[in-house]
Amino acid sequence: MEHPEKELNREAKNLINQIAVVFRSAQFHSPSNVAVLSAAEKFISAINPFIESEGMIEIEVVGEFFHINETRVRYSVEFLLNFDYLMKEFKDRGLGTVRFKGIISPVDVQRLIRAFIGCLKADDRFDAMSELMQDSRNIDIERLRHVTEEGDSDIRKVVKKTYFNAVSFSKGIISKIKSGEKISMKRSKRVVESMVDMLLEEEQLLMGMTAIKDYDDYTYHHSVNVSILAIALGHKLALGKKAVTELGLVALFHDLGKMNVPPDVLNKPSSFTEQEWAIVKKHPFWGAKAALKLKGLDNTSIKAAVVAFEHHLNYNLKGYPVARFTKELDFYSRIVTICDQYDAMTSARVYSRTPLRPDKALSVMVDRSGNMLDPVLLKVFINMVGVYPIGTLVFLKSREMGLVHEANPLYGNRPRVLVIVNSQGKKVKGYVLDLSEKDQSGNFVRSIYKTLDPNKYNINLAEYLL
Ligand SMILES: [Fe+2]
Ligand SMILES: [Fe+2]
């Protein structure tokens, strides 16, 4: 038998998925269409036993997640599209909570569907929706609560602090190891835990921090960026908090072996000579050795050693170092490889000296899918960062220029964009546009025309994202 908590989580996910199916089919067909009716029927048979045992079912949007009766529903790859779809539809309507208060009938669901669809033409969609649901006894709804502007800047500060705290921590680790001090795994875990917590709350902001690439001390920022990306990917893959924290930790340590590479080689502004490459290529081996020397050898430090050793080996095992005994790349290594390549390619200071635009880096990575990179994990990664990742400079068909500010998991090519140059070519203080916004006749209001190179336009990402 399945663990009861696991079982509950599966049912919760199923419920979210089922309600998404109902709304989705209702958007394409009339509410009395067979497809809609059968979806509604399935939903009813899924939710009623739940209502019976719990007394009430409350589905609430909290940040980027659904909560059912105050428990966060895990994201699952299987239902990824439907989850993202439903999240977007809730937000589009300013809908925060749907409460099922008693055993529901097909009539209840019909009313909910009609309100859900019928409110779309109204200015205040939530108001319209609640009006349409006035007669509903078993279902009620509540408006989505928004974080105020002021709170917003406070959150930014906390995110920034968490990020920079992790960077200075990684810096500290290296100097401690170099001076022969032992590194405490416990303390490292706490630092990563604070990033995991932050990511659950403020995924987009924390991911935004990784998009700023012109920091000094790139090596340390790189470790933290890879850790954040790995945490986010692990989270998308529905790994539990313990596993995500462990993954974040091994990702943070993946380049530990770089400390043995002489700084003049590591920071060399031009390409490496053959001898220099030979030295750099030893860092996975040195990293594994260093990981095993961490204080309190445990499972996590062994995993850190494995990942440090394997992170340039690639999915097809044809990278470096030559590994005679490895049959298959470790799961964590496959994740870290993706995050590492992405961050390295989009940064100026690692190996390739010219940074790639995020969308270009992704297309290089797509070419590596199935050979250097795990194809399934890469798909989830791209879905996560979006076709135009945060920080991409874009030129819109409306002739406005802006930076991608927030990914849209449902429409990868329709992120939220912070406009910095208006259609008259004037620099503006920045206003945010949602490219998934449609006009009355159902056409998208704005679209991306092309991506641009921020270096060419002298745009400092940090200025806008911090
Ligand atoms: Fe590396
Ligand atoms: Fe790296």
XYZ file of N, CA, C and O in Angstrom, residues 226 230 233 251 254 307 310-315 329-345 365 368 372-374 381:
140
model
N 24.386 28.089 -10.384
C 24.142 26.688 -10.746
C 23.305 26.023 -9.655
O 22.391 25.252 -9.933
N 19.661 24.505 -10.248
C 19.453 23.082 -9.937
C 18.295 22.915 -8.946
O 17.475 22.000 -9.079
N 15.132 23.387 -10.857
C 14.833 22.237 -11.719
C 14.383 21.036 -10.880
O 13.415 20.363 -11.225
N 25.283 20.958 -6.095
C 25.470 21.899 -7.211
C 26.375 23.053 -6.790
O 27.228 23.503 -7.546
N 29.938 22.001 -7.085
C 30.364 21.257 -8.278
C 31.748 21.673 -8.795
O 32.477 20.860 -9.320
N 29.130 14.216 -8.175
C 28.738 15.287 -9.099
C 29.950 16.115 -9.527
O 30.101 16.455 -10.697
N 31.679 14.114 -12.084
C 30.963 13.816 -13.342
C 30.445 15.022 -14.117
O 29.935 14.868 -15.220
N 30.552 16.230 -13.564
C 29.787 17.319 -14.181
C 30.271 17.765 -15.556
O 29.598 18.549 -16.219
N 31.436 17.274 -16.004
C 31.842 17.543 -17.399
C 31.907 16.256 -18.208
O 32.423 16.227 -19.315
N 31.377 15.199 -17.629
C 31.481 13.901 -18.292
C 30.425 13.769 -19.390
O 30.617 13.040 -20.366
N 29.341 14.492 -19.209
C 28.227 14.512 -20.168
C 27.356 13.247 -20.120
O 27.790 12.191 -19.685
N 26.161 13.431 -20.609
C 25.153 12.368 -20.651
C 25.673 11.130 -21.390
O 25.460 10.008 -20.980
N 25.435 8.299 -16.237
C 25.638 9.511 -15.447
C 24.621 9.567 -14.311
O 23.441 9.324 -14.513
N 25.106 9.904 -13.122
C 24.251 10.057 -11.947
C 23.150 11.102 -12.211
O 23.350 12.054 -12.953
N 21.992 10.878 -11.594
C 20.836 11.772 -11.794
C 21.170 13.227 -11.447
O 20.891 14.145 -12.225
N 21.790 13.436 -10.291
C 22.162 14.796 -9.906
C 23.163 15.382 -10.903
O 23.107 16.553 -11.251
N 24.103 14.562 -11.357
C 25.106 15.054 -12.312
C 24.438 15.532 -13.595
O 24.843 16.523 -14.197
N 23.390 14.807 -14.010
C 22.703 15.184 -15.254
C 22.030 16.547 -15.100
O 22.002 17.346 -16.025
N 21.472 16.771 -13.910
C 20.838 18.067 -13.654
C 21.888 19.174 -13.610
O 21.759 20.209 -14.254
N 22.960 18.917 -12.837
C 23.991 19.947 -12.666
C 24.665 20.261 -14.008
O 24.974 21.420 -14.298
N 24.866 19.251 -14.841
C 25.479 19.485 -16.159
C 24.671 20.509 -16.951
O 25.223 21.443 -17.542
N 23.354 20.355 -16.947
C 22.491 21.280 -17.691
C 22.603 22.699 -17.120
O 22.821 23.664 -17.854
N 22.479 22.804 -15.811
C 22.515 24.128 -15.182
C 23.885 24.776 -15.352
O 23.996 25.974 -15.578
N 24.928 23.964 -15.242
C 26.297 24.453 -15.360
C 26.551 24.983 -16.772
O 27.066 26.082 -16.952
N 26.165 24.224 -17.771
C 26.406 24.661 -19.154
C 25.633 25.935 -19.455
O 26.150 26.846 -20.095
N 24.410 25.989 -18.980
C 23.594 27.175 -19.253
C 24.224 28.416 -18.631
O 24.397 29.434 -19.280
N 24.581 28.307 -17.362
C 25.148 29.484 -16.696
C 26.505 29.857 -17.288
O 26.807 31.030 -17.477
N 27.319 28.844 -17.605
C 28.642 29.124 -18.166
C 28.512 29.802 -19.534
O 29.197 30.779 -19.812
N 27.614 29.290 -20.363
C 27.480 29.850 -21.710
C 26.965 31.275 -21.709
O 27.319 32.074 -22.557
N 22.080 24.254 -26.502
C 21.814 23.111 -25.625
C 20.849 22.127 -26.268
O 20.965 20.916 -26.082
N 22.568 19.766 -28.203
C 23.296 18.776 -27.397
C 22.351 17.774 -26.736
O 22.788 16.902 -26.001
N 25.144 15.226 -25.275
C 25.792 15.734 -24.066
C 24.818 15.889 -22.896
O 25.198 15.815 -21.739
N 23.564 16.169 -23.239
C 22.591 16.469 -22.187
C 21.407 15.504 -22.197
O 20.972 15.052 -23.267
N 20.915 15.237 -21.013
C 19.752 14.363 -20.870
C 18.534 15.035 -21.532
O 18.140 16.137 -21.149
N 13.903 21.744 -18.193
C 14.696 22.947 -17.938
C 14.239 24.097 -18.835
O 14.033 25.223 -18.382
